[in-house]
Amino acid sequence: MGANALPELDEFDRQVLHALQYDFAVTERPYREIAAKIGTTEEAVLDRAERLYAKGLIRRLGASLNSRQMGYVSTLVALKVTENSILPVAKVVNAFTGVTHNYLREGEYNMWFTAIASNEENLNAILHSVAASPGVEALLSLPAKRVFKVSVKFPLVAG
């Protein structure tokens, strides 16, 4: 599938993807509940979810925790990285377990990532380590002043 190509989804794919986003219950057998809602078996839902995951259409299934409420600190980081250092710097950034996103952008600051840590000291250690990486010319730490959380869901079935 090319970068701009839309995936081929049949109606069952759409039903499963929709249900995983909107109807995933925190119960002992959530896939059985989804199956009952869309008129199939638990095994069929699990099988299709595994195939959609293998195709890269499902990135992850899991809880979204409020890290601030749990006492964690985070920041968005913008890096100015030399072109020939992109991959080595990405490896350094991605080695930290607190990095949740890392992506390239056009412009002077061409690599951006988010980092979460248990306290300011640990977050600063990540930032200092990244800043010291060969090829990093500048680092901007942009912690959120106010959070506006949005729920991103993709409606895939009518109604």
Short mmCIF file of N, CA and C in Angstrom, two decimals:
data_model
loop_
_atom_site.label_atom_id
_atom_site.label_comp_id
_atom_site.label_asym_id
_atom_site.label_seq_id
_atom_site.Cartn_x
_atom_site.Cartn_y
_atom_site.Cartn_z
N MET A 1 0.84 -1.16 0.00
CA MET A 1 0.00 0.00 0.00
C MET A 1 0.90 1.23 0.00
N GLY A 2 0.74 2.13 -0.98
CA GLY A 2 1.53 3.34 -1.06
C GLY A 2 1.14 4.32 0.03
N ALA A 3 1.95 5.37 0.19
CA ALA A 3 1.73 6.33 1.26
C ALA A 3 0.37 7.01 1.16
N ASN A 4 -0.12 7.24 -0.05
CA ASN A 4 -1.39 7.94 -0.21
C ASN A 4 -2.54 7.01 -0.61
N ALA A 5 -2.26 5.73 -0.77
CA ALA A 5 -3.29 4.79 -1.18
C ALA A 5 -4.19 4.45 0.00
N LEU A 6 -5.48 4.41 -0.26
CA LEU A 6 -6.42 4.00 0.77
C LEU A 6 -6.49 2.48 0.82
N PRO A 7 -6.55 1.92 2.01
CA PRO A 7 -6.60 0.46 2.10
C PRO A 7 -7.95 -0.06 1.62
N GLU A 8 -7.92 -1.26 1.10
CA GLU A 8 -9.15 -1.93 0.70
C GLU A 8 -9.78 -2.53 1.95
N LEU A 9 -10.95 -2.04 2.32
CA LEU A 9 -11.65 -2.54 3.50
C LEU A 9 -13.00 -3.09 3.07
N ASP A 10 -13.29 -4.33 3.49
CA ASP A 10 -14.63 -4.84 3.23
C ASP A 10 -15.53 -4.41 4.40
N GLU A 11 -16.80 -4.72 4.31
CA GLU A 11 -17.76 -4.27 5.32
C GLU A 11 -17.42 -4.84 6.70
N PHE A 12 -16.96 -6.08 6.76
CA PHE A 12 -16.60 -6.67 8.05
C PHE A 12 -15.39 -5.95 8.66
N ASP A 13 -14.38 -5.61 7.82
CA ASP A 13 -13.25 -4.82 8.30
C ASP A 13 -13.75 -3.54 8.95
N ARG A 14 -14.64 -2.85 8.25
CA ARG A 14 -15.17 -1.58 8.75
C ARG A 14 -15.92 -1.76 10.06
N GLN A 15 -16.72 -2.82 10.15
CA GLN A 15 -17.47 -3.07 11.39
C GLN A 15 -16.52 -3.33 12.56
N VAL A 16 -15.50 -4.14 12.33
CA VAL A 16 -14.55 -4.47 13.39
C VAL A 16 -13.77 -3.23 13.81
N LEU A 17 -13.24 -2.49 12.85
CA LEU A 17 -12.48 -1.28 13.18
C LEU A 17 -13.34 -0.26 13.91
N HIS A 18 -14.56 -0.11 13.46
CA HIS A 18 -15.49 0.83 14.11
C HIS A 18 -15.75 0.39 15.55
N ALA A 19 -16.05 -0.87 15.74
CA ALA A 19 -16.37 -1.39 17.07
C ALA A 19 -15.16 -1.28 18.01
N LEU A 20 -13.96 -1.54 17.50
CA LEU A 20 -12.77 -1.43 18.35
C LEU A 20 -12.57 0.00 18.85
N GLN A 21 -12.98 0.97 18.05
CA GLN A 21 -12.83 2.37 18.45
C GLN A 21 -13.95 2.84 19.38
N TYR A 22 -15.17 2.44 19.08
CA TYR A 22 -16.34 2.99 19.77
C TYR A 22 -16.95 2.09 20.82
N ASP A 23 -16.78 0.78 20.70
CA ASP A 23 -17.52 -0.17 21.53
C ASP A 23 -16.64 -1.12 22.33
N PHE A 24 -15.38 -0.78 22.55
CA PHE A 24 -14.50 -1.70 23.25
C PHE A 24 -14.76 -1.61 24.75
N ALA A 25 -15.42 -2.63 25.28
CA ALA A 25 -15.81 -2.64 26.69
C ALA A 25 -14.67 -3.17 27.57
N VAL A 26 -14.57 -2.64 28.76
CA VAL A 26 -13.59 -3.14 29.72
C VAL A 26 -14.28 -4.26 30.49
N THR A 27 -14.24 -5.43 29.88
CA THR A 27 -14.86 -6.63 30.44
C THR A 27 -13.91 -7.80 30.24
N GLU A 28 -14.30 -8.93 30.81
CA GLU A 28 -13.47 -10.13 30.68
C GLU A 28 -13.34 -10.58 29.23
N ARG A 29 -14.40 -10.42 28.41
CA ARG A 29 -14.39 -10.88 27.02
C ARG A 29 -14.88 -9.76 26.09
N PRO A 30 -14.10 -8.71 25.90
CA PRO A 30 -14.56 -7.59 25.08
C PRO A 30 -14.82 -7.97 23.62
N TYR A 31 -14.05 -8.91 23.09
CA TYR A 31 -14.25 -9.30 21.70
C TYR A 31 -15.55 -10.08 21.51
N ARG A 32 -15.96 -10.80 22.55
CA ARG A 32 -17.25 -11.49 22.49
C ARG A 32 -18.38 -10.47 22.47
N GLU A 33 -18.24 -9.39 23.24
CA GLU A 33 -19.26 -8.33 23.24
C GLU A 33 -19.34 -7.63 21.89
N ILE A 34 -18.18 -7.37 21.30
CA ILE A 34 -18.17 -6.76 19.96
C ILE A 34 -18.84 -7.70 18.97
N ALA A 35 -18.50 -8.98 19.05
CA ALA A 35 -19.08 -9.97 18.14
C ALA A 35 -20.60 -9.98 18.24
N ALA A 36 -21.12 -9.93 19.45
CA ALA A 36 -22.57 -9.92 19.63
C ALA A 36 -23.21 -8.69 19.00
N LYS A 37 -22.53 -7.55 19.09
CA LYS A 37 -23.08 -6.31 18.53
C LYS A 37 -23.09 -6.32 17.01
N ILE A 38 -22.10 -6.99 16.39
CA ILE A 38 -22.05 -6.96 14.93
C ILE A 38 -22.51 -8.28 14.29
N GLY A 39 -22.97 -9.20 15.12
CA GLY A 39 -23.57 -10.42 14.60
C GLY A 39 -22.60 -11.45 14.06
N THR A 40 -21.54 -11.71 14.81
CA THR A 40 -20.57 -12.72 14.39
C THR A 40 -20.03 -13.43 15.63
N THR A 41 -18.93 -14.14 15.46
CA THR A 41 -18.35 -14.86 16.59
C THR A 41 -17.14 -14.11 17.15
N GLU A 42 -16.83 -14.41 18.39
CA GLU A 42 -15.65 -13.83 19.03
C GLU A 42 -14.39 -14.19 18.25
N GLU A 43 -14.30 -15.42 17.78
CA GLU A 43 -13.13 -15.87 17.03
C GLU A 43 -12.97 -15.08 15.73
N ALA A 44 -14.09 -14.80 15.07
CA ALA A 44 -14.03 -14.03 13.82
C ALA A 44 -13.53 -12.61 14.07
N VAL A 45 -13.97 -12.00 15.16
CA VAL A 45 -13.52 -10.64 15.49
C VAL A 45 -12.03 -10.67 15.82
N LEU A 46 -11.60 -11.62 16.64
CA LEU A 46 -10.18 -11.72 16.99
C LEU A 46 -9.31 -11.96 15.76
N ASP A 47 -9.76 -12.86 14.88
CA ASP A 47 -9.01 -13.17 13.67
C ASP A 47 -8.88 -11.93 12.79
N ARG A 48 -9.98 -11.20 12.61
CA ARG A 48 -9.94 -10.02 11.75
C ARG A 48 -9.09 -8.92 12.38
N ALA A 49 -9.20 -8.74 13.68
CA ALA A 49 -8.39 -7.72 14.36
C ALA A 49 -6.90 -8.04 14.20
N GLU A 50 -6.53 -9.32 14.31
CA GLU A 50 -5.13 -9.72 14.12
C GLU A 50 -4.66 -9.42 12.70
N ARG A 51 -5.51 -9.70 11.71
CA ARG A 51 -5.14 -9.44 10.32
C ARG A 51 -5.01 -7.95 10.04
N LEU A 52 -5.92 -7.15 10.62
CA LEU A 52 -5.86 -5.70 10.43
C LEU A 52 -4.63 -5.12 11.12
N TYR A 53 -4.26 -5.70 12.25
CA TYR A 53 -3.03 -5.29 12.94
C TYR A 53 -1.81 -5.64 12.08
N ALA A 54 -1.79 -6.84 11.54
CA ALA A 54 -0.67 -7.28 10.70
C ALA A 54 -0.51 -6.39 9.47
N LYS A 55 -1.62 -5.85 8.95
CA LYS A 55 -1.59 -4.95 7.80
C LYS A 55 -1.18 -3.53 8.18
N GLY A 56 -1.09 -3.27 9.48
CA GLY A 56 -0.72 -1.94 9.94
C GLY A 56 -1.88 -0.97 10.10
N LEU A 57 -3.11 -1.47 9.97
CA LEU A 57 -4.28 -0.60 10.13
C LEU A 57 -4.63 -0.36 11.59
N ILE A 58 -4.24 -1.27 12.45
CA ILE A 58 -4.39 -1.07 13.89
C ILE A 58 -2.98 -0.90 14.44
N ARG A 59 -2.74 0.25 15.07
CA ARG A 59 -1.41 0.51 15.62
C ARG A 59 -1.27 -0.10 17.00
N ARG A 60 -2.29 0.08 17.83
CA ARG A 60 -2.25 -0.48 19.18
C ARG A 60 -3.65 -0.51 19.75
N LEU A 61 -3.86 -1.42 20.70
CA LEU A 61 -5.07 -1.48 21.49
C LEU A 61 -4.66 -1.35 22.94
N GLY A 62 -5.27 -0.44 23.65
CA GLY A 62 -4.91 -0.30 25.05
C GLY A 62 -5.48 0.96 25.65
N ALA A 63 -5.28 1.09 26.93
CA ALA A 63 -5.80 2.23 27.67
C ALA A 63 -4.99 3.49 27.36
N SER A 64 -5.65 4.61 27.42
CA SER A 64 -4.99 5.91 27.37
C SER A 64 -5.02 6.46 28.78
N LEU A 65 -3.85 6.56 29.37
CA LEU A 65 -3.75 7.00 30.75
C LEU A 65 -3.44 8.49 30.81
N ASN A 66 -3.91 9.14 31.86
CA ASN A 66 -3.63 10.55 32.06
C ASN A 66 -2.32 10.67 32.83
N SER A 67 -1.23 10.85 32.10
CA SER A 67 0.09 10.86 32.71
C SER A 67 0.26 11.99 33.71
N ARG A 68 -0.33 13.14 33.46
CA ARG A 68 -0.23 14.26 34.41
C ARG A 68 -0.88 13.91 35.74
N GLN A 69 -2.04 13.27 35.68
CA GLN A 69 -2.73 12.87 36.91
C GLN A 69 -1.92 11.85 37.71
N MET A 70 -1.05 11.13 37.00
CA MET A 70 -0.22 10.12 37.64
C MET A 70 1.11 10.70 38.10
N GLY A 71 1.31 12.01 37.92
CA GLY A 71 2.52 12.67 38.39
C GLY A 71 3.67 12.73 37.39
N TYR A 72 3.44 12.30 36.16
CA TYR A 72 4.49 12.34 35.16
C TYR A 72 4.59 13.74 34.55
N VAL A 73 5.74 14.02 33.95
CA VAL A 73 5.96 15.27 33.24
C VAL A 73 6.28 14.94 31.79
N SER A 74 5.95 15.88 30.90
CA SER A 74 6.17 15.61 29.48
C SER A 74 6.49 16.90 28.74
N THR A 75 6.97 16.72 27.53
CA THR A 75 7.26 17.87 26.67
C THR A 75 7.26 17.44 25.21
N LEU A 76 6.97 18.39 24.37
CA LEU A 76 7.16 18.23 22.93
C LEU A 76 8.53 18.80 22.63
N VAL A 77 9.31 18.10 21.83
CA VAL A 77 10.68 18.52 21.55
C VAL A 77 10.86 18.71 20.05
N ALA A 78 11.46 19.84 19.70
CA ALA A 78 11.81 20.11 18.31
C ALA A 78 13.33 20.08 18.20
N LEU A 79 13.83 19.34 17.24
CA LEU A 79 15.27 19.23 17.02
C LEU A 79 15.64 19.77 15.65
N LYS A 80 16.80 20.40 15.60
CA LYS A 80 17.41 20.76 14.33
C LYS A 80 18.54 19.74 14.14
N VAL A 81 18.35 18.84 13.17
CA VAL A 81 19.29 17.73 12.96
C VAL A 81 19.86 17.82 11.55
N THR A 82 21.18 17.64 11.44
CA THR A 82 21.79 17.64 10.11
C THR A 82 21.23 16.47 9.30
N GLU A 83 21.13 16.68 8.02
CA GLU A 83 20.49 15.69 7.13
C GLU A 83 21.12 14.31 7.24
N ASN A 84 22.45 14.25 7.32
CA ASN A 84 23.12 12.94 7.36
C ASN A 84 23.08 12.29 8.74
N SER A 85 22.49 12.98 9.72
CA SER A 85 22.41 12.43 11.07
C SER A 85 21.00 12.01 11.47
N ILE A 86 20.06 12.12 10.57
CA ILE A 86 18.65 11.82 10.89
C ILE A 86 18.49 10.42 11.48
N LEU A 87 18.97 9.40 10.81
CA LEU A 87 18.76 8.03 11.31
C LEU A 87 19.49 7.76 12.63
N PRO A 88 20.75 8.15 12.78
CA PRO A 88 21.40 7.93 14.08
C PRO A 88 20.71 8.67 15.22
N VAL A 89 20.27 9.90 14.98
CA VAL A 89 19.59 10.65 16.03
C VAL A 89 18.23 10.00 16.33
N ALA A 90 17.52 9.56 15.31
CA ALA A 90 16.24 8.88 15.54
C ALA A 90 16.44 7.64 16.41
N LYS A 91 17.52 6.91 16.21
CA LYS A 91 17.81 5.73 17.03
C LYS A 91 18.05 6.12 18.49
N VAL A 92 18.75 7.22 18.71
CA VAL A 92 18.99 7.70 20.07
C VAL A 92 17.66 8.07 20.72
N VAL A 93 16.87 8.87 20.03
CA VAL A 93 15.57 9.31 20.57
C VAL A 93 14.68 8.12 20.87
N ASN A 94 14.58 7.21 19.92
CA ASN A 94 13.66 6.07 20.05
C ASN A 94 14.10 5.07 21.11
N ALA A 95 15.33 5.15 21.58
CA ALA A 95 15.81 4.23 22.61
C ALA A 95 15.21 4.54 23.98
N PHE A 96 14.67 5.73 24.17
CA PHE A 96 14.09 6.10 25.46
C PHE A 96 12.65 5.59 25.55
N THR A 97 12.35 4.87 26.63
CA THR A 97 11.00 4.30 26.77
C THR A 97 9.92 5.37 26.91
N GLY A 98 10.28 6.56 27.34
CA GLY A 98 9.31 7.63 27.50
C GLY A 98 8.97 8.38 26.23
N VAL A 99 9.60 8.04 25.11
CA VAL A 99 9.29 8.71 23.85
C VAL A 99 8.06 8.05 23.24
N THR A 100 7.03 8.86 23.02
CA THR A 100 5.77 8.32 22.52
C THR A 100 5.57 8.55 21.03
N HIS A 101 6.17 9.58 20.49
CA HIS A 101 6.07 9.89 19.06
C HIS A 101 7.42 10.44 18.61
N ASN A 102 7.79 10.16 17.39
CA ASN A 102 8.99 10.74 16.80
C ASN A 102 8.75 10.82 15.31
N TYR A 103 8.87 12.01 14.75
CA TYR A 103 8.57 12.15 13.33
C TYR A 103 9.39 13.28 12.72
N LEU A 104 9.51 13.24 11.40
CA LEU A 104 10.23 14.27 10.65
C LEU A 104 9.24 15.30 10.12
N ARG A 105 9.71 16.53 10.04
CA ARG A 105 8.94 17.62 9.45
C ARG A 105 9.86 18.42 8.56
N GLU A 106 9.28 19.13 7.63
CA GLU A 106 10.07 20.06 6.82
C GLU A 106 10.32 21.31 7.65
N GLY A 107 11.43 21.97 7.36
CA GLY A 107 11.74 23.20 8.05
C GLY A 107 13.03 23.11 8.83
N GLU A 108 13.37 24.20 9.47
CA GLU A 108 14.61 24.29 10.22
C GLU A 108 14.67 23.24 11.33
N TYR A 109 13.59 23.13 12.09
CA TYR A 109 13.49 22.08 13.11
C TYR A 109 12.80 20.90 12.44
N ASN A 110 13.59 19.90 12.11
CA ASN A 110 13.11 18.84 11.22
C ASN A 110 12.77 17.52 11.90
N MET A 111 13.07 17.36 13.18
CA MET A 111 12.69 16.15 13.91
C MET A 111 11.98 16.57 15.19
N TRP A 112 10.82 15.98 15.41
CA TRP A 112 9.99 16.32 16.57
C TRP A 112 9.63 15.03 17.31
N PHE A 113 9.60 15.11 18.63
CA PHE A 113 9.17 13.96 19.41
C PHE A 113 8.53 14.43 20.71
N THR A 114 7.77 13.54 21.32
CA THR A 114 7.23 13.80 22.65
C THR A 114 7.89 12.84 23.62
N ALA A 115 8.12 13.34 24.82
CA ALA A 115 8.76 12.52 25.84
C ALA A 115 8.03 12.67 27.16
N ILE A 116 7.90 11.57 27.87
CA ILE A 116 7.26 11.54 29.18
C ILE A 116 8.24 10.89 30.15
N ALA A 117 8.32 11.46 31.36
CA ALA A 117 9.22 10.90 32.38
C ALA A 117 8.56 11.02 33.75
N SER A 118 9.09 10.28 34.70
CA SER A 118 8.50 10.25 36.05
C SER A 118 8.72 11.54 36.82
N ASN A 119 9.72 12.34 36.40
CA ASN A 119 9.97 13.62 37.07
C ASN A 119 10.82 14.50 36.15
N GLU A 120 10.97 15.77 36.54
CA GLU A 120 11.74 16.73 35.73
C GLU A 120 13.19 16.30 35.54
N GLU A 121 13.79 15.74 36.58
CA GLU A 121 15.18 15.31 36.50
C GLU A 121 15.37 14.25 35.40
N ASN A 122 14.48 13.27 35.37
CA ASN A 122 14.58 12.22 34.35
C ASN A 122 14.28 12.76 32.96
N LEU A 123 13.33 13.68 32.86
CA LEU A 123 13.02 14.29 31.57
C LEU A 123 14.22 15.09 31.08
N ASN A 124 14.83 15.85 31.96
CA ASN A 124 16.01 16.64 31.58
C ASN A 124 17.17 15.75 31.16
N ALA A 125 17.31 14.59 31.78
CA ALA A 125 18.37 13.65 31.39
C ALA A 125 18.16 13.18 29.96
N ILE A 126 16.91 12.91 29.59
CA ILE A 126 16.60 12.52 28.20
C ILE A 126 16.99 13.65 27.26
N LEU A 127 16.56 14.87 27.58
CA LEU A 127 16.81 16.01 26.71
C LEU A 127 18.31 16.28 26.56
N HIS A 128 19.05 16.20 27.65
CA HIS A 128 20.50 16.44 27.58
C HIS A 128 21.19 15.36 26.75
N SER A 129 20.77 14.13 26.90
CA SER A 129 21.36 13.04 26.13
C SER A 129 21.10 13.23 24.64
N VAL A 130 19.87 13.58 24.29
CA VAL A 130 19.53 13.81 22.88
C VAL A 130 20.31 15.00 22.35
N ALA A 131 20.34 16.09 23.11
CA ALA A 131 21.03 17.31 22.66
C ALA A 131 22.52 17.06 22.41
N ALA A 132 23.11 16.13 23.15
CA ALA A 132 24.54 15.83 23.01
C ALA A 132 24.83 14.88 21.84
N SER A 133 23.81 14.39 21.18
CA SER A 133 24.00 13.45 20.08
C SER A 133 24.64 14.15 18.88
N PRO A 134 25.62 13.49 18.24
CA PRO A 134 26.23 14.08 17.04
C PRO A 134 25.16 14.36 15.97
N GLY A 135 25.21 15.56 15.42
CA GLY A 135 24.26 15.94 14.38
C GLY A 135 23.11 16.78 14.88
N VAL A 136 22.92 16.84 16.21
CA VAL A 136 21.86 17.69 16.76
C VAL A 136 22.44 19.09 16.91
N GLU A 137 21.89 20.03 16.16
CA GLU A 137 22.38 21.42 16.18
C GLU A 137 21.63 22.28 17.19
N ALA A 138 20.38 21.94 17.47
CA ALA A 138 19.59 22.72 18.43
C ALA A 138 18.43 21.87 18.92
N LEU A 139 17.98 22.15 20.14
CA LEU A 139 16.85 21.45 20.76
C LEU A 139 15.96 22.49 21.43
N LEU A 140 14.68 22.41 21.14
CA LEU A 140 13.69 23.24 21.81
C LEU A 140 12.76 22.33 22.59
N SER A 141 12.61 22.58 23.88
CA SER A 141 11.64 21.84 24.70
C SER A 141 10.40 22.72 24.82
N LEU A 142 9.27 22.16 24.44
CA LEU A 142 8.02 22.92 24.39
C LEU A 142 6.95 22.25 25.25
N PRO A 143 7.07 22.35 26.58
CA PRO A 143 6.07 21.70 27.43
C PRO A 143 4.71 22.38 27.28
N ALA A 144 3.66 21.59 27.41
CA ALA A 144 2.30 22.13 27.30
C ALA A 144 2.01 23.03 28.48
N LYS A 145 1.36 24.13 28.19
CA LYS A 145 0.90 25.02 29.27
C LYS A 145 -0.52 24.66 29.66
N ARG A 146 -1.29 24.23 28.68
CA ARG A 146 -2.67 23.82 28.89
C ARG A 146 -2.98 22.71 27.89
N VAL A 147 -3.63 21.66 28.34
CA VAL A 147 -3.90 20.51 27.48
C VAL A 147 -5.35 20.56 27.00
N PHE A 148 -5.52 20.37 25.71
CA PHE A 148 -6.84 20.26 25.09
C PHE A 148 -6.89 18.88 24.44
N LYS A 149 -7.39 17.89 25.15
CA LYS A 149 -7.42 16.53 24.63
C LYS A 149 -8.59 16.36 23.67
N VAL A 150 -8.33 15.72 22.58
CA VAL A 150 -9.37 15.39 21.62
C VAL A 150 -9.37 13.89 21.42
N SER A 151 -10.51 13.37 21.11
CA SER A 151 -10.63 11.95 20.83
C SER A 151 -10.64 11.77 19.32
N VAL A 152 -9.66 11.08 18.81
CA VAL A 152 -9.58 10.86 17.38
C VAL A 152 -10.15 9.48 17.07
N LYS A 153 -11.28 9.49 16.40
CA LYS A 153 -11.90 8.24 15.97
C LYS A 153 -12.32 8.41 14.52
N PHE A 154 -12.31 7.33 13.79
CA PHE A 154 -12.64 7.34 12.39
C PHE A 154 -13.92 6.55 12.16
N PRO A 155 -15.04 7.24 11.95
CA PRO A 155 -16.30 6.50 11.74
C PRO A 155 -16.22 5.72 10.41
N LEU A 156 -16.44 4.43 10.51
CA LEU A 156 -16.28 3.56 9.35
C LEU A 156 -17.56 2.87 8.92
N VAL A 157 -18.63 3.05 9.68
CA VAL A 157 -19.91 2.47 9.31
C VAL A 157 -20.97 3.56 9.43
N ALA A 158 -22.03 3.42 8.66
CA ALA A 158 -23.11 4.41 8.70
C ALA A 158 -23.79 4.40 10.06
N GLY A 159 -24.20 5.58 10.50
CA GLY A 159 -24.93 5.68 11.77
C GLY A 159 -23.99 5.70 12.91
#
